[in-house]
PDB file of C-alpha atoms in Angstrom:
ATOM      1  CA  UNK A 205     110.691  70.733 172.608  1.00  0.00           C
ATOM      2  CA  UNK A 206     107.943  73.346 172.365  1.00  0.00           C
ATOM      3  CA  UNK A 207     104.396  72.586 171.326  1.00  0.00           C
ATOM      4  CA  UNK A 208     103.581  74.500 168.159  1.00  0.00           C
ATOM      5  CA  UNK A 209     100.544  76.775 168.177  1.00  0.00           C
ATOM      6  CA  UNK A 210      99.249  75.926 164.702  1.00  0.00           C
ATOM      7  CA  UNK A 211      97.479  78.958 163.264  1.00  0.00           C
ATOM      8  CA  UNK A 212      96.887  77.277 159.917  1.00  0.00           C
ATOM      9  CA  UNK A 213      94.900  74.485 161.521  1.00  0.00           C
ATOM     10  CA  UNK A 214      92.925  76.764 163.848  1.00  0.00           C
ATOM     11  CA  UNK A 215      92.124  79.215 161.058  1.00  0.00           C
ATOM     12  CA  UNK A 216      90.682  76.305 159.049  1.00  0.00           C
ATOM     13  CA  UNK A 217      88.388  75.454 161.988  1.00  0.00           C
ATOM     14  CA  UNK A 218      87.195  79.041 162.142  1.00  0.00           C
ATOM     15  CA  UNK A 219      86.551  79.055 158.398  1.00  0.00           C
ATOM     16  CA  UNK A 220      84.480  75.887 158.679  1.00  0.00           C
ATOM     17  CA  UNK A 221      82.388  77.417 161.451  1.00  0.00           C
ATOM     18  CA  UNK A 222      81.919  80.694 159.567  1.00  0.00           C
ATOM     19  CA  UNK A 223      81.046  78.969 156.296  1.00  0.00           C
ATOM     20  CA  UNK A 224      78.303  76.934 157.990  1.00  0.00           C
ATOM     21  CA  UNK A 225      76.907  79.987 159.769  1.00  0.00           C
ATOM     22  CA  UNK A 226      76.831  82.149 156.634  1.00  0.00           C
ATOM     23  CA  UNK A 227      75.123  79.381 154.643  1.00  0.00           C
ATOM     24  CA  UNK A 228      72.576  78.809 157.409  1.00  0.00           C
ATOM     25  CA  UNK A 229      71.480  82.444 157.594  1.00  0.00           C
ATOM     26  CA  UNK A 230      71.937  83.600 154.008  1.00  0.00           C
ATOM     27  CA  UNK A 231      68.254  83.287 153.127  1.00  0.00           C
ATOM     28  CA  UNK A 232      67.209  85.328 156.151  1.00  0.00           C
ATOM     29  CA  UNK A 233      69.835  87.995 155.523  1.00  0.00           C
ATOM     30  CA  UNK A 234      68.998  88.328 151.840  1.00  0.00           C
ATOM     31  CA  UNK A 235      72.606  88.910 150.791  1.00  0.00           C
ATOM     32  CA  UNK A 236      76.009  87.515 151.784  1.00  0.00           C
ATOM     33  CA  UNK A 237      78.520  89.367 153.946  1.00  0.00           C
ATOM     34  CA  UNK A 238      80.564  91.863 151.947  1.00  0.00           C
ATOM     35  CA  UNK A 239      84.189  92.933 152.443  1.00  0.00           C
ATOM     36  CA  UNK A 240      85.896  95.721 150.494  1.00  0.00           C
ATOM     37  CA  UNK A 241      89.674  96.187 150.503  1.00  0.00           C
ATOM     38  CA  UNK A 242      90.997  99.606 149.517  1.00  0.00           C
ATOM     39  CA  UNK A 243      94.522  99.303 148.164  1.00  0.00           C
ATOM     40  CA  UNK A 244      96.739 102.193 147.034  1.00  0.00           C
ATOM     41  CA  UNK A 245      99.884 101.611 145.011  1.00  0.00           C
ATOM     42  CA  UNK A 246     101.627  98.395 144.028  1.00  0.00           C
ATOM     43  CA  UNK A 247     103.498  97.235 147.114  1.00  0.00           C
ATOM     44  CA  UNK A 248     104.284  93.564 146.301  1.00  0.00           C
ATOM     45  CA  UNK A 249     103.636  92.252 149.809  1.00  0.00           C
ATOM     46  CA  UNK A 250     100.301  94.069 149.919  1.00  0.00           C
ATOM     47  CA  UNK A 251      99.320  92.414 146.665  1.00  0.00           C
ATOM     48  CA  UNK A 252      99.993  88.973 148.158  1.00  0.00           C
ATOM     49  CA  UNK A 253      98.038  89.772 151.334  1.00  0.00           C
ATOM     50  CA  UNK A 254      95.058  91.142 149.418  1.00  0.00           C
ATOM     51  CA  UNK A 255      94.857  88.030 147.247  1.00  0.00           C
ATOM     52  CA  UNK A 256      94.997  85.772 150.302  1.00  0.00           C
ATOM     53  CA  UNK A 257      92.192  87.720 151.956  1.00  0.00           C
ATOM     54  CA  UNK A 258      90.035  87.491 148.837  1.00  0.00           C
ATOM     55  CA  UNK A 259      90.628  83.730 148.634  1.00  0.00           C
ATOM     56  CA  UNK A 260      89.698  83.298 152.302  1.00  0.00           C
ATOM     57  CA  UNK A 261      86.502  85.291 151.764  1.00  0.00           C
ATOM     58  CA  UNK A 262      85.560  82.993 148.910  1.00  0.00           C
ATOM     59  CA  UNK A 263      86.027  79.929 151.094  1.00  0.00           C
ATOM     60  CA  UNK A 264      83.488  81.078 153.705  1.00  0.00           C
ATOM     61  CA  UNK A 265      80.929  82.772 151.450  1.00  0.00           C
ATOM     62  CA  UNK A 266      81.914  86.418 151.893  1.00  0.00           C
ATOM     63  CA  UNK A 267      81.654  88.564 148.779  1.00  0.00           C
ATOM     64  CA  UNK A 268      84.893  90.508 148.402  1.00  0.00           C
ATOM     65  CA  UNK A 269      85.866  93.427 146.222  1.00  0.00           C
ATOM     66  CA  UNK A 270      89.179  95.234 145.769  1.00  0.00           C
ATOM     67  CA  UNK A 271      89.291  98.979 145.134  1.00  0.00           C
ATOM     68  CA  UNK A 272      92.779  99.480 143.691  1.00  0.00           C
ATOM     69  CA  UNK A 273      94.068 103.033 143.313  1.00  0.00           C
ATOM     70  CA  UNK A 274      97.398 103.891 141.652  1.00  0.00           C
ATOM     71  CA  UNK A 275     100.217 105.221 143.811  1.00  0.00           C
ATOM     72  CA  UNK A 276      99.538 108.657 142.326  1.00  0.00           C
ATOM     73  CA  UNK A 277      95.958 108.776 143.695  1.00  0.00           C
ATOM     74  CA  UNK A 278      95.086 111.862 145.704  1.00  0.00           C
ATOM     75  CA  UNK A 279      93.867 111.888 149.277  1.00  0.00           C
ATOM     76  CA  UNK A 280      90.461 113.031 148.052  1.00  0.00           C
ATOM     77  CA  UNK A 281      90.149 110.172 145.572  1.00  0.00           C
ATOM     78  CA  UNK A 282      90.816 107.548 148.233  1.00  0.00           C
ATOM     79  CA  UNK A 283      88.516 109.328 150.694  1.00  0.00           C
ATOM     80  CA  UNK A 284      85.737 109.285 148.125  1.00  0.00           C
ATOM     81  CA  UNK A 285      86.120 105.515 147.672  1.00  0.00           C
ATOM     82  CA  UNK A 286      85.804 105.023 151.429  1.00  0.00           C
ATOM     83  CA  UNK A 287      82.749 107.282 151.615  1.00  0.00           C
ATOM     84  CA  UNK A 288      81.043 105.355 148.824  1.00  0.00           C
ATOM     85  CA  UNK A 289      81.722 102.076 150.636  1.00  0.00           C
ATOM     86  CA  UNK A 290      80.386 103.544 153.889  1.00  0.00           C
ATOM     87  CA  UNK A 291      77.117 104.290 152.078  1.00  0.00           C
ATOM     88  CA  UNK A 292      76.951 100.921 150.278  1.00  0.00           C
ATOM     89  CA  UNK A 293      74.484  98.647 152.134  1.00  0.00           C
ATOM     90  CA  UNK A 294      75.998  95.496 150.624  1.00  0.00           C
ATOM     91  CA  UNK A 295      79.421  96.308 152.080  1.00  0.00           C
ATOM     92  CA  UNK A 296      79.730  95.174 155.705  1.00  0.00           C
ATOM     93  CA  UNK A 297      83.474  95.555 156.161  1.00  0.00           C
ATOM     94  CA  UNK A 298      86.069  98.036 154.882  1.00  0.00           C
ATOM     95  CA  UNK A 299      89.803  97.471 155.130  1.00  0.00           C
ATOM     96  CA  UNK A 300      92.448 100.013 154.141  1.00  0.00           C
ATOM     97  CA  UNK A 301      95.446  97.910 153.118  1.00  0.00           C
ATOM     98  CA  UNK A 302      98.591  99.290 154.728  1.00  0.00           C
ATOM     99  CA  UNK A 303     101.160 100.540 153.944  1.00  0.00           C
ATOM    100  CA  UNK A 304     100.012 103.320 151.645  1.00  0.00           C
ATOM    101  CA  UNK A 305     102.176 105.872 149.813  1.00  0.00           C
ATOM    102  CA  UNK A 306     103.791 108.490 152.054  1.00  0.00           C
ATOM    103  CA  UNK A 307     102.009 111.222 150.111  1.00  0.00           C
ATOM    104  CA  UNK A 308      98.709 110.165 151.745  1.00  0.00           C
ATOM    105  CA  UNK A 309      97.506 110.674 155.325  1.00  0.00           C
ATOM    106  CA  UNK A 310      96.724 107.182 156.632  1.00  0.00           C
ATOM    107  CA  UNK A 311      95.299 108.547 159.884  1.00  0.00           C
ATOM    108  CA  UNK A 312      92.689 110.649 158.085  1.00  0.00           C
ATOM    109  CA  UNK A 313      91.736 107.748 155.829  1.00  0.00           C
ATOM    110  CA  UNK A 314      91.296 105.361 158.761  1.00  0.00           C
ATOM    111  CA  UNK A 315      89.158 107.949 160.562  1.00  0.00           C
ATOM    112  CA  UNK A 316      86.913 108.155 157.488  1.00  0.00           C
ATOM    113  CA  UNK A 317      85.899 104.474 157.725  1.00  0.00           C
ATOM    114  CA  UNK A 318      82.504 103.877 159.319  1.00  0.00           C
ATOM    115  CA  UNK A 319      83.348 102.392 162.760  1.00  0.00           C
ATOM    116  CA  UNK A 320      80.683  99.721 162.269  1.00  0.00           C
ATOM    117  CA  UNK A 321      82.490  98.625 159.075  1.00  0.00           C
ATOM    118  CA  UNK A 322      86.004  98.975 160.487  1.00  0.00           C
ATOM    119  CA  UNK A 323      86.955  95.293 160.332  1.00  0.00           C
ATOM    120  CA  UNK A 324      90.597  96.094 161.116  1.00  0.00           C
ATOM    121  CA  UNK A 325      89.530  97.483 164.493  1.00  0.00           C
ATOM    122  CA  UNK A 326      91.668 100.612 164.057  1.00  0.00           C
ATOM    123  CA  UNK A 327      89.072 103.371 164.332  1.00  0.00           C
ATOM    124  CA  UNK A 328      89.375 105.340 167.611  1.00  0.00           C
ATOM    125  CA  UNK A 329      85.819 104.367 168.507  1.00  0.00           C
ATOM    126  CA  UNK A 330      86.615 100.653 168.257  1.00  0.00           C
ATOM    127  CA  UNK A 331      89.900 101.086 170.114  1.00  0.00           C
ATOM    128  CA  UNK A 332      87.950 102.939 172.813  1.00  0.00           C
ATOM    129  CA  UNK A 333      85.432 100.099 173.001  1.00  0.00           C
ATOM    130  CA  UNK A 334      88.342  97.705 173.472  1.00  0.00           C
ATOM    131  CA  UNK A 335      89.786  99.793 176.303  1.00  0.00           C
ATOM    132  CA  UNK A 336      86.385  99.926 178.016  1.00  0.00           C
ATOM    133  CA  UNK A 337      85.771  96.208 177.518  1.00  0.00           C
ATOM    134  CA  UNK A 338      82.671  96.891 175.424  1.00  0.00           C
ATOM    135  CA  UNK A 339      81.542  94.813 172.422  1.00  0.00           C
ATOM    136  CA  UNK A 340      82.980  95.934 169.113  1.00  0.00           C
ATOM    137  CA  UNK A 341      85.247  95.055 166.216  1.00  0.00           C
ATOM    138  CA  UNK A 342      88.668  94.027 167.483  1.00  0.00           C
ATOM    139  CA  UNK A 343      92.140  94.405 165.971  1.00  0.00           C
ATOM    140  CA  UNK A 344      92.668  91.250 163.945  1.00  0.00           C
ATOM    141  CA  UNK A 345      96.213  90.220 164.835  1.00  0.00           C
ATOM    142  CA  UNK A 346      95.891  90.550 168.642  1.00  0.00           C
ATOM    143  CA  UNK A 347      92.495  88.833 168.498  1.00  0.00           C
ATOM    144  CA  UNK A 348      94.105  86.018 166.526  1.00  0.00           C
ATOM    145  CA  UNK A 349      96.840  85.675 169.145  1.00  0.00           C
ATOM    146  CA  UNK A 350      94.238  85.466 171.916  1.00  0.00           C
ATOM    147  CA  UNK A 351      92.392  82.739 170.001  1.00  0.00           C
ATOM    148  CA  UNK A 352      95.622  80.771 169.550  1.00  0.00           C
ATOM    149  CA  UNK A 353      96.428  81.014 173.253  1.00  0.00           C
ATOM    150  CA  UNK A 354      92.906  79.946 174.236  1.00  0.00           C
ATOM    151  CA  UNK A 355      92.941  77.013 171.827  1.00  0.00           C
ATOM    152  CA  UNK A 356      96.339  75.978 173.151  1.00  0.00           C
ATOM    153  CA  UNK A 357      94.915  75.776 176.669  1.00  0.00           C
ATOM    154  CA  UNK A 358      97.275  78.437 178.010  1.00  0.00           C
ATOM    155  CA  UNK A 359      96.023  79.944 181.274  1.00  0.00           C
ATOM    156  CA  UNK A 360      96.590  83.710 181.208  1.00  0.00           C
ATOM    157  CA  UNK A 361      95.375  84.704 184.651  1.00  0.00           C
ATOM    158  CA  UNK A 362      98.320  86.043 186.644  1.00  0.00           C
ATOM    159  CA  UNK A 363     100.898  85.172 183.969  1.00  0.00           C
ATOM    160  CA  UNK A 364     103.825  87.577 183.462  1.00  0.00           C
ATOM    161  CA  UNK A 365     103.427  88.726 179.861  1.00  0.00           C
ATOM    162  CA  UNK A 366     105.779  90.921 177.839  1.00  0.00           C
ATOM    163  CA  UNK A 367     104.702  92.561 174.576  1.00  0.00           C
ATOM    164  CA  UNK A 368     107.519  93.915 172.414  1.00  0.00           C
ATOM    165  CA  UNK A 369     106.018  96.611 170.186  1.00  0.00           C
ATOM    166  CA  UNK A 370     103.579  99.457 170.788  1.00  0.00           C
ATOM    167  CA  UNK A 371     101.798 100.051 167.479  1.00  0.00           C
ATOM    168  CA  UNK A 372      98.037 100.568 167.441  1.00  0.00           C
ATOM    169  CA  UNK A 373      97.875  97.685 164.948  1.00  0.00           C
ATOM    170  CA  UNK A 374      99.314  95.047 167.290  1.00  0.00           C
ATOM    171  CA  UNK A 375     101.218  96.066 170.406  1.00  0.00           C
ATOM    172  CA  UNK A 376      98.792  98.414 172.143  1.00  0.00           C
ATOM    173  CA  UNK A 377      95.603  96.336 171.638  1.00  0.00           C
ATOM    174  CA  UNK A 378      97.579  93.156 172.438  1.00  0.00           C
ATOM    175  CA  UNK A 379      98.546  94.542 175.815  1.00  0.00           C
ATOM    176  CA  UNK A 380      94.961  95.563 176.568  1.00  0.00           C
ATOM    177  CA  UNK A 381      93.537  92.164 175.591  1.00  0.00           C
ATOM    178  CA  UNK A 382      96.056  90.365 177.785  1.00  0.00           C
ATOM    179  CA  UNK A 383      95.283  92.662 180.720  1.00  0.00           C
ATOM    180  CA  UNK A 384      91.585  91.978 180.282  1.00  0.00           C
ATOM    181  CA  UNK A 385      92.426  88.267 180.505  1.00  0.00           C
ATOM    182  CA  UNK A 386      94.051  89.058 183.894  1.00  0.00           C
ATOM    183  CA  UNK A 387      97.647  88.721 182.750  1.00  0.00           C
ATOM    184  CA  UNK A 388     100.258  91.021 184.288  1.00  0.00           C
ATOM    185  CA  UNK A 389     101.530  92.893 181.255  1.00  0.00           C
ATOM    186  CA  UNK A 390     104.760  94.766 180.552  1.00  0.00           C
ATOM    187  CA  UNK A 391     104.978  96.819 177.344  1.00  0.00           C
ATOM    188  CA  UNK A 392     108.422  97.064 175.739  1.00  0.00           C
ATOM    189  CA  UNK A 393     109.663  98.808 172.597  1.00  0.00           C
ATOM    190  CA  UNK A 394     112.735 100.090 170.767  1.00  0.00           C
ATOM    191  CA  UNK A 395     113.586 102.510 173.582  1.00  0.00           C
ATOM    192  CA  UNK A 396     113.282  99.957 176.397  1.00  0.00           C
ATOM    193  CA  UNK A 397     116.496  99.641 178.388  1.00  0.00           C
ATOM    194  CA  UNK A 398     117.847  96.147 179.052  1.00  0.00           C
ATOM    195  CA  UNK A 399     115.181  94.572 176.848  1.00  0.00           C
ATOM    196  CA  UNK A 400     116.770  91.143 177.138  1.00  0.00           C
ATOM    197  CA  UNK A 401     116.383  91.244 180.930  1.00  0.00           C
ATOM    198  CA  UNK A 402     112.666  91.976 180.605  1.00  0.00           C
ATOM    199  CA  UNK A 403     112.310  89.098 178.150  1.00  0.00           C
ATOM    200  CA  UNK A 404     113.983  86.639 180.498  1.00  0.00           C
ATOM    201  CA  UNK A 405     111.434  87.468 183.208  1.00  0.00           C
ATOM    202  CA  UNK A 406     108.412  86.802 180.962  1.00  0.00           C
ATOM    203  CA  UNK A 407     106.297  83.659 181.075  1.00  0.00           C
ATOM    204  CA  UNK A 408     104.538  84.792 177.897  1.00  0.00           C
ATOM    205  CA  UNK A 409     106.488  86.700 175.253  1.00  0.00           C
ATOM    206  CA  UNK A 410     104.750  88.357 172.303  1.00  0.00           C
ATOM    207  CA  UNK A 411     107.283  89.645 169.765  1.00  0.00           C
ATOM    208  CA  UNK A 412     105.838  92.341 167.509  1.00  0.00           C
ATOM    209  CA  UNK A 413     108.879  94.571 167.104  1.00  0.00           C
ATOM    210  CA  UNK A 414     109.261  94.321 163.334  1.00  0.00           C
ATOM    211  CA  UNK A 415     112.940  93.330 163.663  1.00  0.00           C
ATOM    212  CA  UNK A 416     113.987  90.012 162.075  1.00  0.00           C
ATOM    213  CA  UNK A 417     115.571  87.585 164.522  1.00  0.00           C
ATOM    214  CA  UNK A 418     115.470  89.997 167.451  1.00  0.00           C
ATOM    215  CA  UNK A 419     114.684  87.365 170.091  1.00  0.00           C
ATOM    216  CA  UNK A 420     117.205  84.583 170.544  1.00  0.00           C
ATOM    217  CA  UNK A 421     117.663  81.734 172.997  1.00  0.00           C
ATOM    218  CA  UNK A 422     119.551  83.910 175.488  1.00  0.00           C
ATOM    219  CA  UNK A 423     116.457  86.132 175.850  1.00  0.00           C
ATOM    220  CA  UNK A 424     114.016  83.323 176.696  1.00  0.00           C
ATOM    221  CA  UNK A 425     113.645  81.465 179.980  1.00  0.00           C
ATOM    222  CA  UNK A 426     112.791  77.746 179.795  1.00  0.00           C
ATOM    223  CA  UNK A 427     109.060  77.073 179.656  1.00  0.00           C
ATOM    224  CA  UNK A 428     108.067  80.446 178.170  1.00  0.00           C
ATOM    225  CA  UNK A 429     105.150  80.723 175.746  1.00  0.00           C
ATOM    226  CA  UNK A 430     106.550  82.518 172.688  1.00  0.00           C
ATOM    227  CA  UNK A 431     104.283  84.204 170.137  1.00  0.00           C
ATOM    228  CA  UNK A 432     106.029  85.574 167.041  1.00  0.00           C
ATOM    229  CA  UNK A 433     103.976  88.235 165.247  1.00  0.00           C
ATOM    230  CA  UNK A 434     106.768  89.329 162.908  1.00  0.00           C
ATOM    231  CA  UNK A 435     107.073  88.206 159.312  1.00  0.00           C
ATOM    232  CA  UNK A 436     109.979  89.166 157.084  1.00  0.00           C
ATOM    233  CA  UNK A 437     111.450  87.901 153.836  1.00  0.00           C
ATOM    234  CA  UNK A 438     115.182  87.226 154.074  1.00  0.00           C
ATOM    235  CA  UNK A 439     116.975  87.966 150.766  1.00  0.00           C
ATOM    236  CA  UNK A 440     117.980  84.831 148.817  1.00  0.00           C
ATOM    237  CA  UNK A 441     121.537  83.595 149.261  1.00  0.00           C
ATOM    238  CA  UNK A 442     121.774  82.489 145.638  1.00  0.00           C
ATOM    239  CA  UNK A 443     120.637  84.270 142.510  1.00  0.00           C
ATOM    240  CA  UNK A 444     117.465  82.811 141.035  1.00  0.00           C
ATOM    241  CA  UNK A 445     116.104  81.540 144.361  1.00  0.00           C
ATOM    242  CA  UNK A 446     113.410  82.999 146.607  1.00  0.00           C
ATOM    243  CA  UNK A 447     114.227  84.351 150.028  1.00  0.00           C
ATOM    244  CA  UNK A 448     112.855  82.543 153.071  1.00  0.00           C
ATOM    245  CA  UNK A 449     110.370  83.913 155.581  1.00  0.00           C
ATOM    246  CA  UNK A 450     111.317  84.528 159.188  1.00  0.00           C
ATOM    247  CA  UNK A 451     109.879  86.244 162.231  1.00  0.00           C
ATOM    248  CA  UNK A 452     111.098  88.418 165.093  1.00  0.00           C
ATOM    249  CA  UNK A 453     112.123  85.221 166.931  1.00  0.00           C
ATOM    250  CA  UNK A 454     115.002  82.926 165.993  1.00  0.00           C
ATOM    251  CA  UNK A 455     112.761  79.904 165.835  1.00  0.00           C
ATOM    252  CA  UNK A 456     115.351  77.114 165.687  1.00  0.00           C
ATOM    253  CA  UNK A 457     117.195  78.484 168.715  1.00  0.00           C
ATOM    254  CA  UNK A 458     114.127  79.273 170.832  1.00  0.00           C
ATOM    255  CA  UNK A 459     111.928  76.245 170.100  1.00  0.00           C
ATOM    256  CA  UNK A 460     113.877  73.832 172.373  1.00  0.00           C
ATOM    257  CA  UNK A 461     113.401  76.216 175.318  1.00  0.00           C
ATOM    258  CA  UNK A 462     109.785  77.335 174.936  1.00  0.00           C
ATOM    259  CA  UNK A 463     106.742  75.444 176.196  1.00  0.00           C
ATOM    260  CA  UNK A 464     104.674  76.702 173.242  1.00  0.00           C
ATOM    261  CA  UNK A 465     105.697  78.634 170.141  1.00  0.00           C
ATOM    262  CA  UNK A 466     104.133  79.963 166.944  1.00  0.00           C
ATOM    263  CA  UNK A 467     105.894  79.134 163.673  1.00  0.00           C
ATOM    264  CA  UNK A 468     106.535  81.638 160.870  1.00  0.00           C
ATOM    265  CA  UNK A 469     104.807  81.168 158.527  1.00  0.00           C
ATOM    266  CA  UNK A 470     101.734  79.274 159.703  1.00  0.00           C
ATOM    267  CA  UNK A 471     101.286  80.787 163.139  1.00  0.00           C
ATOM    268  CA  UNK A 472      99.808  84.225 163.730  1.00  0.00           C
ATOM    269  CA  UNK A 473      99.406  85.146 160.045  1.00  0.00           C
ATOM    270  CA  UNK A 474      96.530  82.773 159.200  1.00  0.00           C
ATOM    271  CA  UNK A 475      94.764  83.783 162.405  1.00  0.00           C
ATOM    272  CA  UNK A 476      94.915  87.457 161.447  1.00  0.00           C
ATOM    273  CA  UNK A 477      92.984  86.616 158.277  1.00  0.00           C
ATOM    274  CA  UNK A 478      90.566  84.395 160.230  1.00  0.00           C
ATOM    275  CA  UNK A 479      89.759  87.261 162.616  1.00  0.00           C
ATOM    276  CA  UNK A 480      89.200  89.573 159.647  1.00  0.00           C
ATOM    277  CA  UNK A 481      86.585  87.097 158.403  1.00  0.00           C
ATOM    278  CA  UNK A 482      85.037  86.927 161.878  1.00  0.00           C
ATOM    279  CA  UNK A 483      84.810  90.722 162.074  1.00  0.00           C
ATOM    280  CA  UNK A 484      83.171  90.894 158.650  1.00  0.00           C
ATOM    281  CA  UNK A 485      80.580  88.285 159.590  1.00  0.00           C
ATOM    282  CA  UNK A 486      79.974  90.077 162.893  1.00  0.00           C
ATOM    283  CA  UNK A 487      79.369  93.356 161.035  1.00  0.00           C
ATOM    284  CA  UNK A 488      76.999  91.478 158.689  1.00  0.00           C
ATOM    285  CA  UNK A 489      75.131  90.197 161.705  1.00  0.00           C
ATOM    286  CA  UNK A 490      74.700  93.734 163.016  1.00  0.00           C
ATOM    287  CA  UNK A 491      73.418  94.926 159.630  1.00  0.00           C
ATOM    288  CA  UNK A 492      70.924  92.096 159.303  1.00  0.00           C
ATOM    289  CA  UNK A 493      69.557  92.448 162.836  1.00  0.00           C
ATOM    290  CA  UNK A 494      68.371  89.844 165.280  1.00  0.00           C
ATOM    291  CA  UNK A 495      67.180  87.458 162.583  1.00  0.00           C
ATOM    292  CA  UNK A 496      70.747  86.340 161.951  1.00  0.00           C
ATOM    293  CA  UNK A 497      72.957  84.660 164.511  1.00  0.00           C
ATOM    294  CA  UNK A 498      76.533  84.170 163.336  1.00  0.00           C
ATOM    295  CA  UNK A 499      78.512  83.936 166.551  1.00  0.00           C
ATOM    296  CA  UNK A 500      81.187  81.277 166.359  1.00  0.00           C
ATOM    297  CA  UNK A 501      80.682  78.068 168.238  1.00  0.00           C
ATOM    298  CA  UNK A 502      83.430  77.146 170.725  1.00  0.00           C
ATOM    299  CA  UNK A 503      86.142  75.309 168.851  1.00  0.00           C
ATOM    300  CA  UNK A 504      87.588  71.996 170.052  1.00  0.00           C
ATOM    301  CA  UNK A 505      91.077  71.832 171.486  1.00  0.00           C
TER     302      UNK A 505
END
């Protein structure tokens, strides 16, 4: 039976460390870290995610604000909100909540965010810093996966890793981070031929394909580390009940084979939020200068 990589527990440890660091240096900084979330439209899932992020900010002492535009907002209106936040000295981090309405150009909006406030790590400058191995704000979900693997004591040097998915949000930065940890990385996607064969060769499998239940037991070799980035709500089977959450991996089938596995929910999701908090505090540190030291202490295994 696989050992579960508990993102809920690890995220709580990160929050404890961040909360202590923010409290310790608040007087020196003069103001708390600030995170602004720009939301456009009324996507229900986005509403849930934004509330969870605001609650997490409150737990560690980050001041959060939500800029909520209607779905009919123009590109210029959303751009102006981002520009105002760029110029606001009390705002250390800016997050554009995706998805946004198809009438808007997400690429242009992401480019408008000040790279030093880009706590999602999606600006080309921060992605370039990642590629070059330079310090900078990192994509939250891949960074959360790396923290889970490190906390689980999983040695990455030389491991055969497969990443399913090639988005700039998860797949691409995930592959780079694993390579920088000296893993041997294969990138797979919807056009990959014989995907199941590639999966069976992997010692570490990161599923970020966005397809519910894609990876089953016949795709996983015994002893594989399985990280499930996907999260989907399965429609309810009976009227009046809520649908259940699932990932890209068929958990019940794969768990007996894997050496380690992330549950859904409670695996990668909480760590994504924890890394968002870390990025915001890191940006706060940069704003406040050398008088504030907020780097996280190593966490116990």
